[in-house]
Coordinates of C-alpha atoms and ligand atoms in Angstrom, one line a residue:
M82 CA 77.3 161.2 -2.9
S83 CA 80.0 163.2 -1.3
K84 CA 77.4 165.6 0.0
K85 CA 75.8 162.7 1.9
K86 CA 79.0 161.8 3.6
V87 CA 79.6 165.4 4.6
S88 CA 76.3 165.7 6.3
Y89 CA 76.7 162.5 8.3
K90 CA 80.1 163.6 9.4
W91 CA 78.7 167.0 10.2
A92 CA 75.8 165.6 12.1
F93 CA 78.2 163.4 14.1
K94 CA 80.6 166.2 14.9
E95 CA 77.8 168.7 15.6
F96 CA 75.4 166.6 17.6
I97 CA 76.7 163.3 18.8
W98 CA 80.3 164.0 19.7
P99 CA 79.5 166.9 22.1
R100 CA 77.1 164.5 23.9
K101 CA 79.5 161.5 23.9
G102 CA 79.0 161.0 27.6
I103 CA 75.2 160.7 27.4
V104 CA 75.4 158.7 24.2
L105 CA 77.9 156.3 25.9
V106 CA 75.6 155.9 28.9
G107 CA 72.8 155.1 26.4
L108 CA 74.9 152.5 24.7
I109 CA 75.8 150.8 27.9
L110 CA 72.2 150.8 28.9
I111 CA 71.1 149.3 25.6
I112 CA 73.8 146.6 25.8
F113 CA 72.4 145.6 29.2
K114 CA 68.9 145.7 27.7
S115 CA 69.9 143.6 24.8
L116 CA 71.8 141.0 26.9
S117 CA 69.0 140.7 29.4
G118 CA 66.6 140.1 26.4
L119 CA 68.6 137.0 25.4
V120 CA 68.1 135.3 28.8
L121 CA 64.6 134.1 28.0
P122 CA 65.5 132.2 24.8
Y123 CA 68.6 130.8 26.4
A124 CA 66.6 129.6 29.4
S125 CA 64.0 127.8 27.1
K126 CA 66.6 125.4 25.9
N127 CA 67.6 124.6 29.5
L128 CA 64.0 124.2 30.5
I129 CA 63.1 121.8 27.7
D130 CA 66.3 119.7 27.5
E131 CA 67.3 119.5 31.2
V132 CA 64.9 120.9 33.8
I133 CA 61.7 119.2 32.5
P134 CA 63.2 115.8 31.7
N135 CA 65.0 115.7 35.1
R136 CA 62.0 117.1 37.0
D137 CA 64.4 119.4 38.7
M138 CA 62.2 121.8 40.8
K139 CA 65.2 123.7 42.2
A140 CA 66.7 124.4 38.8
L141 CA 63.2 125.5 37.6
S142 CA 63.0 128.1 40.4
L143 CA 66.5 129.3 39.6
L144 CA 65.7 129.6 36.0
L145 CA 62.5 131.5 36.7
A146 CA 64.4 133.9 39.0
A147 CA 67.0 134.5 36.4
V148 CA 64.3 135.2 33.7
C149 CA 62.4 137.6 36.1
F150 CA 65.6 139.4 36.9
A151 CA 66.4 139.8 33.3
I152 CA 62.9 141.2 32.6
L153 CA 63.3 143.7 35.4
I154 CA 66.6 144.8 34.0
Q155 CA 64.9 145.3 30.6
A156 CA 62.2 147.4 32.1
V157 CA 64.6 149.6 34.1
T158 CA 67.0 150.1 31.2
S159 CA 64.1 151.0 28.9
F160 CA 62.9 153.6 31.3
L161 CA 66.3 155.1 31.8
L162 CA 67.0 155.1 28.1
T163 CA 63.9 157.2 27.4
K164 CA 64.5 159.4 30.3
I165 CA 68.1 160.2 29.5
L166 CA 68.3 160.1 25.7
S167 CA 64.9 161.4 24.8
V168 CA 65.1 164.3 27.2
E169 CA 68.5 165.2 25.9
A170 CA 67.2 165.0 22.3
Q171 CA 64.3 167.3 23.0
H172 CA 66.7 169.7 24.7
L173 CA 68.9 169.7 21.7
I174 CA 65.9 170.4 19.4
S175 CA 65.1 173.5 21.3
K176 CA 68.7 174.7 21.4
L177 CA 69.0 174.0 17.6
R178 CA 65.8 175.9 16.9
A179 CA 67.2 178.9 18.7
Q180 CA 70.5 178.6 16.8
V181 CA 68.8 178.4 13.4
Q182 CA 66.5 181.3 14.2
K183 CA 69.6 183.4 15.2
K184 CA 71.4 182.4 12.1
L185 CA 68.4 183.3 10.0
L186 CA 68.3 186.8 11.3
K187 CA 71.9 187.3 10.4
L188 CA 71.2 186.6 6.7
P189 CA 71.0 189.4 4.3
V190 CA 67.7 191.0 3.3
S191 CA 68.1 189.7 -0.2
F192 CA 67.8 186.2 1.2
F193 CA 64.3 186.9 2.6
D194 CA 63.2 188.5 -0.7
N195 CA 63.4 185.1 -2.3
Q196 CA 61.9 183.0 0.5
K197 CA 58.4 182.5 1.7
S198 CA 58.2 183.2 5.4
G199 CA 56.1 180.1 6.0
A200 CA 58.9 178.0 4.4
L201 CA 61.4 179.6 6.8
V202 CA 59.2 178.9 9.8
S203 CA 59.2 175.2 8.8
R204 CA 63.0 175.3 8.6
V205 CA 63.3 176.6 12.1
M206 CA 60.6 174.4 13.6
T207 CA 60.4 171.2 11.7
D208 CA 63.7 170.5 10.0
V209 CA 65.7 170.3 13.2
E210 CA 63.4 167.8 14.7
G211 CA 65.4 165.1 13.0
V212 CA 68.1 165.3 15.6
R213 CA 65.6 163.6 17.9
N214 CA 66.3 160.4 16.1
L215 CA 70.1 160.9 16.0
V216 CA 70.6 161.7 19.6
G217 CA 67.5 160.1 21.0
T218 CA 66.7 156.5 21.0
G219 CA 66.9 156.0 17.2
L220 CA 70.6 155.7 16.8
V221 CA 71.1 153.9 20.1
Q222 CA 68.4 151.4 19.2
L223 CA 70.2 150.9 15.9
I224 CA 73.4 150.1 17.6
G225 CA 71.7 148.0 20.4
G226 CA 69.8 146.1 17.7
S227 CA 73.0 145.3 15.8
I228 CA 74.6 144.0 19.0
T229 CA 71.6 141.8 19.8
A230 CA 71.6 140.6 16.2
I231 CA 75.3 139.7 16.3
I232 CA 75.2 137.9 19.6
S233 CA 72.1 136.0 18.5
L234 CA 73.9 135.1 15.2
I235 CA 76.8 133.6 17.2
I236 CA 74.5 131.6 19.4
L237 CA 72.5 130.4 16.4
L238 CA 75.8 129.3 14.7
K239 CA 76.6 127.4 17.8
I240 CA 73.3 125.7 18.0
N241 CA 73.2 124.7 14.4
A242 CA 75.5 126.1 11.7
T243 CA 73.7 124.6 8.7
M244 CA 70.3 125.9 9.7
T245 CA 71.9 129.3 10.4
F246 CA 73.4 129.6 6.9
F247 CA 70.1 128.7 5.4
V248 CA 68.5 131.5 7.3
L249 CA 71.2 134.0 6.4
V250 CA 70.4 133.9 2.7
P251 CA 67.0 135.5 2.9
V252 CA 68.0 137.8 5.7
S253 CA 71.0 139.2 3.7
L254 CA 68.7 139.5 0.7
F255 CA 66.4 141.5 2.8
A256 CA 69.1 143.7 4.2
F257 CA 70.3 144.4 0.6
I258 CA 66.8 145.4 -0.5
A259 CA 66.3 147.6 2.6
L260 CA 69.6 149.4 2.0
K261 CA 68.7 150.1 -1.7
A262 CA 65.3 151.3 -0.7
F263 CA 66.7 153.8 1.8
G264 CA 69.0 155.2 -0.9
K265 CA 65.8 155.8 -2.9
I266 CA 63.8 157.2 0.0
R267 CA 66.2 159.9 1.1
P268 CA 65.8 162.2 -1.8
I269 CA 62.1 161.8 -1.6
F270 CA 62.2 162.9 2.1
R271 CA 64.4 165.8 1.2
E272 CA 61.9 166.9 -1.5
R273 CA 59.0 166.4 1.0
G274 CA 60.5 169.0 3.4
K275 CA 60.7 171.5 0.5
I276 CA 57.2 170.9 -0.7
N277 CA 55.9 171.0 2.8
A278 CA 57.6 174.4 3.4
E279 CA 56.3 175.7 0.1
V280 CA 52.7 174.7 0.8
T281 CA 52.9 176.1 4.4
G282 CA 54.4 179.3 3.0
R283 CA 51.6 179.8 0.5
L284 CA 49.0 179.1 3.1
T285 CA 50.5 181.7 5.5
E286 CA 50.6 184.2 2.6
T287 CA 46.9 183.4 1.8
L288 CA 45.8 184.0 5.3
N289 CA 47.9 187.2 5.6
G290 CA 46.5 188.5 2.3
I291 CA 42.9 187.6 3.0
R292 CA 41.6 191.1 2.2
V293 CA 43.1 191.1 -1.2
I294 CA 42.0 187.6 -2.0
K295 CA 38.4 188.3 -1.0
G296 CA 38.5 191.7 -2.7
F297 CA 39.5 190.1 -6.0
N298 CA 37.2 187.2 -5.4
A299 CA 40.2 184.9 -5.8
E300 CA 39.3 182.4 -3.1
N301 CA 38.8 179.6 -5.7
Q302 CA 42.1 180.3 -7.4
E303 CA 43.9 180.3 -4.0
S304 CA 42.2 177.0 -3.1
K305 CA 43.3 175.5 -6.4
T306 CA 46.9 176.6 -5.8
F307 CA 46.7 175.1 -2.3
E308 CA 45.1 171.9 -3.6
D309 CA 47.9 171.5 -6.1
G310 CA 50.5 171.9 -3.4
V311 CA 48.7 169.4 -1.2
E312 CA 48.5 167.0 -4.1
K313 CA 52.2 167.3 -4.7
L314 CA 52.8 166.5 -1.1
F315 CA 50.5 163.5 -1.4
L316 CA 52.4 162.2 -4.4
N317 CA 55.6 162.5 -2.6
V318 CA 54.3 160.6 0.4
K319 CA 52.9 158.0 -1.9
K320 CA 56.3 157.5 -3.6
S321 CA 58.0 157.0 -0.2
L322 CA 55.2 154.7 0.9
T323 CA 55.8 152.4 -2.1
A324 CA 59.4 152.1 -1.0
T325 CA 58.5 151.5 2.6
A326 CA 55.9 148.9 1.6
L327 CA 58.5 147.2 -0.5
I328 CA 60.7 146.9 2.5
T329 CA 57.9 145.7 4.8
S330 CA 56.5 143.1 2.5
S331 CA 59.9 141.8 1.3
S332 CA 60.8 141.4 4.9
A333 CA 57.6 139.5 5.7
F334 CA 58.1 137.3 2.6
L335 CA 61.7 136.5 3.0
L336 CA 61.5 136.0 6.7
G337 CA 58.5 133.8 6.3
L338 CA 60.4 131.7 3.8
A339 CA 63.2 131.4 6.3
S340 CA 60.8 130.2 9.0
A341 CA 59.3 127.6 6.6
G342 CA 62.8 126.3 5.9
I343 CA 63.6 126.1 9.6
M344 CA 60.5 124.0 10.2
G345 CA 61.6 121.6 7.5
I346 CA 65.3 121.4 8.3
G347 CA 64.7 121.5 12.1
G348 CA 62.0 118.7 11.9
Y349 CA 64.4 116.7 9.8
F350 CA 67.3 117.2 12.3
I351 CA 65.1 116.3 15.3
M352 CA 63.9 113.2 13.6
N353 CA 67.4 111.9 13.0
E354 CA 68.3 113.0 16.5
S355 CA 71.1 115.5 15.6
M356 CA 69.1 118.3 17.3
T357 CA 67.2 118.3 20.6
Y358 CA 63.7 119.8 21.1
G359 CA 65.2 122.4 23.4
E360 CA 67.8 123.4 20.7
F361 CA 65.0 123.7 18.2
V362 CA 62.8 125.9 20.4
S363 CA 65.7 128.2 21.4
F364 CA 66.9 128.4 17.8
T365 CA 63.5 129.6 16.8
L366 CA 63.5 132.2 19.6
F367 CA 67.0 133.4 19.0
L368 CA 66.2 133.7 15.3
G369 CA 63.4 136.0 16.4
F370 CA 65.9 138.0 18.4
M371 CA 68.2 138.2 15.4
I372 CA 65.6 139.2 12.9
A373 CA 63.5 141.6 15.1
P374 CA 66.3 144.2 15.4
I375 CA 66.9 143.9 11.6
V376 CA 63.3 144.7 10.9
Q377 CA 63.3 147.4 13.6
M378 CA 66.5 148.8 12.1
S379 CA 64.7 149.2 8.8
N380 CA 62.2 151.4 10.6
I381 CA 64.8 153.3 12.4
G382 CA 66.7 153.5 9.2
S383 CA 63.8 155.4 7.5
Q384 CA 63.5 157.7 10.6
L385 CA 67.2 158.4 10.4
T386 CA 67.0 159.0 6.7
E387 CA 64.2 161.5 7.2
A388 CA 66.2 163.1 10.0
M389 CA 69.2 163.5 7.8
A390 CA 67.2 165.1 5.0
G391 CA 65.9 167.7 7.5
L392 CA 69.4 168.2 8.8
D393 CA 70.8 168.6 5.3
R394 CA 68.5 171.6 4.9
T395 CA 69.5 172.9 8.3
Q396 CA 73.2 172.5 7.4
E397 CA 72.7 174.4 4.2
L398 CA 71.2 177.3 6.0
M399 CA 73.8 177.3 8.8
E400 CA 76.5 177.5 6.2
M401 CA 75.1 180.5 4.3
A402 CA 77.1 183.7 4.3
E403 CA 76.0 186.2 6.9
E404 CA 75.6 189.9 6.1
Q405 CA 78.1 190.8 8.8
D406 CA 81.1 189.5 7.0
P407 CA 83.8 189.6 9.7
L408 CA 86.7 189.9 7.3
N409 CA 85.4 192.9 5.4
R410 CA 83.1 194.6 7.9
N411 CA 85.6 195.4 10.6
I412 CA 85.4 199.1 11.2
V413 CA 83.4 199.6 14.4
L414 CA 81.8 203.1 14.2
Q415 CA 81.8 205.3 17.3
E416 CA 79.1 208.0 17.4
I417 CA 78.7 209.3 13.9
K418 CA 78.0 212.8 12.7
G419 CA 75.8 211.5 9.9
D420 CA 77.4 212.7 6.6
L421 CA 76.1 210.4 4.0
K422 CA 77.6 210.4 0.5
Y423 CA 76.9 208.4 -2.6
K424 CA 79.6 208.4 -5.3
D425 CA 78.9 206.9 -8.7
V426 CA 76.8 204.2 -7.1
S427 CA 75.4 201.5 -9.4
F428 CA 73.3 198.6 -8.4
S429 CA 71.5 195.6 -9.9
Y430 CA 69.4 192.9 -8.2
E431 CA 69.9 190.6 -11.1
K432 CA 72.9 190.3 -13.3
G433 CA 72.7 192.5 -16.3
K434 CA 69.6 194.4 -15.1
E435 CA 71.1 197.5 -13.5
V436 CA 68.4 199.5 -11.6
L437 CA 70.7 202.4 -10.4
H438 CA 73.2 204.0 -12.7
S439 CA 76.1 206.0 -11.2
I440 CA 74.1 207.8 -8.6
S441 CA 76.0 210.6 -6.8
F442 CA 74.7 213.0 -4.1
D443 CA 75.7 214.3 -0.7
A444 CA 73.4 214.2 2.3
P445 CA 75.2 216.3 4.9
A446 CA 74.7 215.7 8.6
G447 CA 71.3 216.9 9.8
S448 CA 69.9 217.6 6.3
V449 CA 66.7 216.2 4.7
T450 CA 66.9 214.7 1.3
A451 CA 63.6 213.9 -0.4
L452 CA 63.5 211.2 -3.1
V453 CA 60.7 211.6 -5.5
G454 CA 59.9 210.0 -8.8
S455 CA 57.6 207.5 -10.5
S456 CA 57.1 204.0 -9.2
G457 CA 59.9 201.5 -9.9
S458 CA 62.4 204.3 -10.5
G459 CA 64.8 203.2 -7.8
K460 CA 63.9 205.2 -4.7
S461 CA 63.6 202.2 -2.3
T462 CA 66.8 200.8 -3.7
I463 CA 68.7 204.0 -2.9
A464 CA 67.3 203.9 0.6
G465 CA 68.0 200.1 0.9
L466 CA 71.7 200.8 0.1
A467 CA 71.8 203.4 2.9
A468 CA 70.3 200.9 5.3
T469 CA 73.1 198.4 4.2
Y470 CA 70.3 195.9 3.2
L471 CA 72.1 196.0 -0.2
N472 CA 75.6 196.7 -1.2
P473 CA 76.5 198.7 -4.3
N474 CA 77.9 196.8 -7.3
S475 CA 80.2 199.7 -8.1
G476 CA 80.8 203.1 -6.6
L477 CA 81.0 204.1 -3.0
I478 CA 78.7 205.1 -0.2
T479 CA 80.3 206.6 2.8
I480 CA 79.3 207.6 6.2
D481 CA 81.5 210.4 7.7
G482 CA 83.9 209.5 4.9
I483 CA 84.0 205.7 5.8
D484 CA 83.1 203.2 3.2
L485 CA 79.8 201.7 4.2
T486 CA 80.7 198.2 3.0
K487 CA 83.5 198.1 5.5
V488 CA 81.7 199.1 8.7
D489 CA 80.5 196.7 11.4
L490 CA 76.8 196.5 10.7
S491 CA 75.7 196.6 14.3
S492 CA 77.7 199.7 15.1
Y493 CA 76.1 201.4 12.1
R494 CA 72.6 200.2 12.4
S495 CA 72.4 201.1 16.0
Q496 CA 72.6 204.7 14.8
L497 CA 70.1 204.2 12.0
G498 CA 66.3 204.5 12.3
V499 CA 63.8 203.2 9.7
V500 CA 60.2 204.1 9.4
L501 CA 58.6 202.1 6.6
Q502 CA 55.2 202.3 4.9
D503 CA 53.9 199.0 6.1
D504 CA 55.4 199.5 9.5
F505 CA 55.6 196.5 11.5
L506 CA 53.8 196.6 14.9
F507 CA 53.6 193.3 16.8
E508 CA 51.0 192.1 19.2
G509 CA 51.6 193.7 22.5
T510 CA 51.0 197.0 24.2
I511 CA 51.7 200.4 22.5
R512 CA 54.4 200.9 25.1
E513 CA 56.2 197.7 24.2
N514 CA 56.0 198.6 20.5
I515 CA 57.6 202.0 21.1
L516 CA 60.3 200.6 23.4
F517 CA 61.2 197.9 21.0
P518 CA 64.5 199.4 19.7
R519 CA 65.5 200.5 23.2
P520 CA 63.9 198.5 25.9
E521 CA 66.1 200.0 28.5
A522 CA 64.9 203.6 27.9
S523 CA 63.7 205.6 30.9
E524 CA 60.1 206.6 31.3
E525 CA 61.0 210.3 30.6
Q526 CA 62.7 209.3 27.3
L527 CA 59.6 207.2 26.4
L528 CA 57.2 210.0 27.2
A529 CA 59.3 212.5 25.2
A530 CA 59.1 210.2 22.2
V531 CA 55.4 209.7 22.7
K532 CA 54.9 213.5 22.8
G533 CA 57.2 214.1 19.9
A534 CA 55.1 211.7 17.7
Y535 CA 51.8 213.0 19.1
V536 CA 50.9 209.4 20.2
N537 CA 49.5 210.7 23.5
E538 CA 46.9 212.6 21.5
F539 CA 45.1 209.3 20.9
T540 CA 46.3 207.1 23.8
E541 CA 45.0 209.6 26.3
R542 CA 41.6 208.6 25.1
F543 CA 42.3 204.9 25.8
E544 CA 41.5 203.6 29.3
E545 CA 44.8 201.8 29.5
G546 CA 46.8 204.6 27.8
L547 CA 50.1 203.4 26.6
D548 CA 49.5 199.9 28.0
T549 CA 46.6 199.3 25.6
V550 CA 47.1 196.1 23.7
I551 CA 47.1 196.4 20.0
G552 CA 46.7 193.8 17.3
E553 CA 44.5 190.7 17.3
R554 CA 43.9 190.7 21.0
G555 CA 43.5 194.4 21.4
V556 CA 42.3 197.6 19.8
K557 CA 42.6 198.2 16.1
L558 CA 44.4 201.4 15.2
S559 CA 43.9 203.6 12.2
G560 CA 46.7 203.8 9.6
G561 CA 47.7 207.3 10.9
Q562 CA 47.9 206.1 14.5
R563 CA 50.0 203.2 13.5
Q564 CA 52.4 205.5 11.7
R565 CA 52.7 207.7 14.7
I566 CA 53.6 204.8 16.9
S567 CA 56.4 203.8 14.4
I568 CA 57.6 207.4 14.4
A569 CA 57.7 207.5 18.2
R570 CA 59.7 204.3 18.1
A571 CA 62.2 206.0 15.7
I572 CA 62.4 209.1 17.9
L573 CA 63.1 207.0 20.9
A574 CA 65.8 205.0 19.1
N575 CA 67.5 208.5 18.7
P576 CA 69.3 207.6 15.5
K577 CA 71.7 209.9 13.6
I578 CA 70.3 208.7 10.2
I579 CA 66.6 208.3 9.4
L580 CA 65.3 206.4 6.4
L581 CA 61.7 207.2 5.9
D582 CA 59.3 205.7 3.5
E583 CA 56.3 208.0 3.7
A584 CA 52.9 206.3 3.6
T585 CA 51.0 207.1 0.5
S586 CA 47.6 206.5 2.0
N587 CA 45.5 209.7 2.3
L588 CA 44.8 210.7 5.8
D589 CA 42.2 213.1 7.0
T590 CA 43.5 216.6 7.5
E591 CA 43.8 216.3 11.3
S592 CA 45.7 213.0 11.1
E593 CA 47.8 214.5 8.4
M594 CA 48.7 217.5 10.6
F595 CA 49.7 215.2 13.5
I596 CA 51.9 213.1 11.2
Q597 CA 53.5 216.2 9.7
K598 CA 54.3 217.5 13.2
S599 CA 55.6 214.2 14.4
L600 CA 57.8 213.8 11.3
H601 CA 59.1 217.2 11.9
S602 CA 60.3 216.3 15.4
L603 CA 61.7 213.0 14.0
M604 CA 63.8 214.7 11.3
Q605 CA 65.2 217.4 13.5
N606 CA 69.0 217.3 13.6
R607 CA 69.1 214.0 11.8
T608 CA 70.3 213.1 8.4
T609 CA 67.1 212.1 6.7
L610 CA 66.5 210.2 3.4
V611 CA 62.8 210.3 2.7
I612 CA 60.9 208.6 0.0
A613 CA 58.5 211.5 -0.1
H614 CA 54.9 211.4 -1.1
R615 CA 53.7 214.5 0.7
L616 CA 54.3 217.9 -0.6
S617 CA 54.6 219.3 2.9
T618 CA 57.5 217.0 3.5
I619 CA 59.1 217.8 0.2
K620 CA 58.8 221.5 0.7
Q621 CA 60.8 221.2 3.9
A622 CA 63.6 219.2 2.3
D623 CA 67.0 220.7 1.9
Q624 CA 67.4 218.9 -1.4
I625 CA 65.0 217.0 -3.7
L626 CA 66.3 214.3 -5.9
V627 CA 64.0 213.4 -8.8
I628 CA 64.7 209.8 -9.7
E629 CA 63.9 208.5 -13.1
N630 CA 64.9 205.0 -14.4
G631 CA 67.7 204.7 -11.9
N632 CA 69.2 208.1 -12.6
I633 CA 68.9 211.5 -10.8
A634 CA 66.9 213.4 -13.4
E635 CA 66.8 216.7 -11.4
R636 CA 68.0 218.0 -8.1
G637 CA 67.5 221.2 -6.1
N638 CA 65.1 222.5 -3.5
H639 CA 61.4 223.1 -4.1
E640 CA 61.6 226.6 -5.3
E641 CA 64.6 225.9 -7.6
L642 CA 62.9 222.9 -9.2
I643 CA 59.6 224.7 -9.6
E644 CA 61.3 227.5 -11.4
K645 CA 63.1 225.1 -13.6
K646 CA 59.7 223.9 -14.9
G647 CA 61.0 220.4 -15.6
R648 CA 60.0 216.9 -14.4
Y649 CA 59.5 218.0 -10.8
Y650 CA 57.3 220.9 -11.9
D651 CA 55.1 218.4 -13.7
L652 CA 54.9 216.1 -10.7
Y653 CA 54.1 218.9 -8.4
T654 CA 51.4 220.5 -10.5
Y655 CA 49.9 217.1 -11.2
Q656 CA 49.7 216.4 -7.5
S657 CA 48.3 219.8 -6.6
K658 CA 45.5 219.2 -9.0
I659 CA 44.3 216.0 -7.3
Ligands
ATP19 N1 64.2 192.3 -4.7 C1 64.3 192.7 -6.0 N2 64.7 191.8 -6.9 C2 64.7 192.2 -8.2 N3 64.4 193.4 -8.6 C3 63.9 194.3 -7.8 C4 63.8 194.0 -6.4 N4 63.3 195.1 -5.8 C5 63.1 196.0 -6.7 N5 63.5 195.6 -7.9 C6 63.4 196.3 -9.2 O1 64.3 197.5 -9.1 C7 63.7 198.6 -9.7 C8 63.7 199.7 -8.7 O2 62.8 199.4 -7.6 P1 62.5 200.3 -6.3 O3 61.7 199.5 -5.4 O4 63.8 200.8 -5.9 O5 61.6 201.5 -6.9 P2 60.9 202.6 -6.2 O6 61.2 203.9 -6.9 O7 61.1 202.6 -4.8 O8 59.4 202.2 -6.5 P3 58.0 202.5 -5.6 O9 57.8 203.9 -5.5 O10 57.0 201.8 -6.4 O11 58.3 201.8 -4.3 C9 62.3 198.2 -10.2 O12 62.4 198.0 -11.5 C10 62.1 196.9 -9.5 O13 61.4 196.0 -10.3

């Protein structure tokens, strides 16, 4: 309950208050619109009781002019309302989407590990759409409708109080049912957003993993999972439709009952002459004006409910802790040397399941440290800590003697380069992909990186050279070529620290040679932490750490470890054999 209050208050403070000017203009417009709408029923009474019996042609033309004027005002105000409020609402949606995306990128990597990217896309694109109803015509219509309803009620009371009280009973009953129903619908809508995001997320994953799915002949299984998701969504919509149907039919029933009653009471009053024909007709019309906004409000009510459910999720996201905690991370690094030290570092992803135990090692500036060991032993976790994707549970990691958990992330990461196995290249030209970390780099710097990573060796064969588009709309590159582009990108970024996750895929000897050469230019004079799969890389390393079950089982350089005939020797001789 309290959560509900917070989000309404939050939504008001966040979205409506900063636009009070526009919302006020909207309100004034809607008041004009509502008042001009009341001219017609008011005129009817005059027409029937006075103008027609007196055959007053002049009054008739005046009446007609007044009604036409009112209709014109209604048309103009409607136009302006849409123009001003709806445009502002759409503007707000785009601003909010940008804000949510920005916030999303500030969240720690661990957040993304537990989320489907499709679900996050829906958070950015769909959830925020709700503000359209808050700032757009929805809220203003709700207020305008209330004003019309109240004024109509006063007029109805003036025309005939008894009849009005009779009508109020079913109307209040309806309002009560509608309110109750909205209370029920809101959690359903909130749930719907979640299901929607899940289903979209799964679909995105299916499409991304199409090779694996086809390779394992798992199409049917995937379709089944998707069908289940869609079914869940359907059941959710069905639930909310029941509530909506309840509102609609109860409104029709109760309001129909009220109309029947009015026929009876009105007929009786006219017969004993305590009510005129004109009063009866205008009562019926005003009643319509009182009831229509209430029914309309129930529609807007459900829109607002849906909007709030989406905004609830947006608010939740906007309040999450960012990885750059300004209180703790306040040491802004200048240019670093690149001395990386791990001291008794332990880490667990989940409570009670420690995956690194008291790891200590030094990676002096400019050195290459190779991490080797079996799968799941903790190599990526060690690298993730150096990337500040993760923070140690205990122990200390320092860069040039400064605690890494205290440094300003941007000042550190701008001196860090990562080359990962499944390196991410986006659709665009090769040039754009290389320039990505440093768009302002000069042509010379770009070309130096291109040469350093031997990218020119294959782009020279392309007609468009570096401007060749890659990805869906362009050429397909081999695994080795993609790696070289990501290495060129890292060379261009010119970081002091390199985290490198070597690709395991076997390349042909020529490709292998180019990769080796380009890695060599990348690692020069940079502190490198490499999850190494290639013996040639490992042999070059200043130190090799053999990681087993979250511990450093052995350390030393290649010769030392071979001589030791321990775990590394086994790994090495095994790999040489295959
Ligand atoms: N996001 C995560 N949440 C929970 N546990 C994780 C997460 N990532 C890794 N782990 C666990 O932590 C342990 C170490 O994983 P890590 O990825 O560091 O190993 P690795 O040596 O890099 O393996 P590989 O060579 O296969 O990539 C594993 O037991 C793994 O299951």
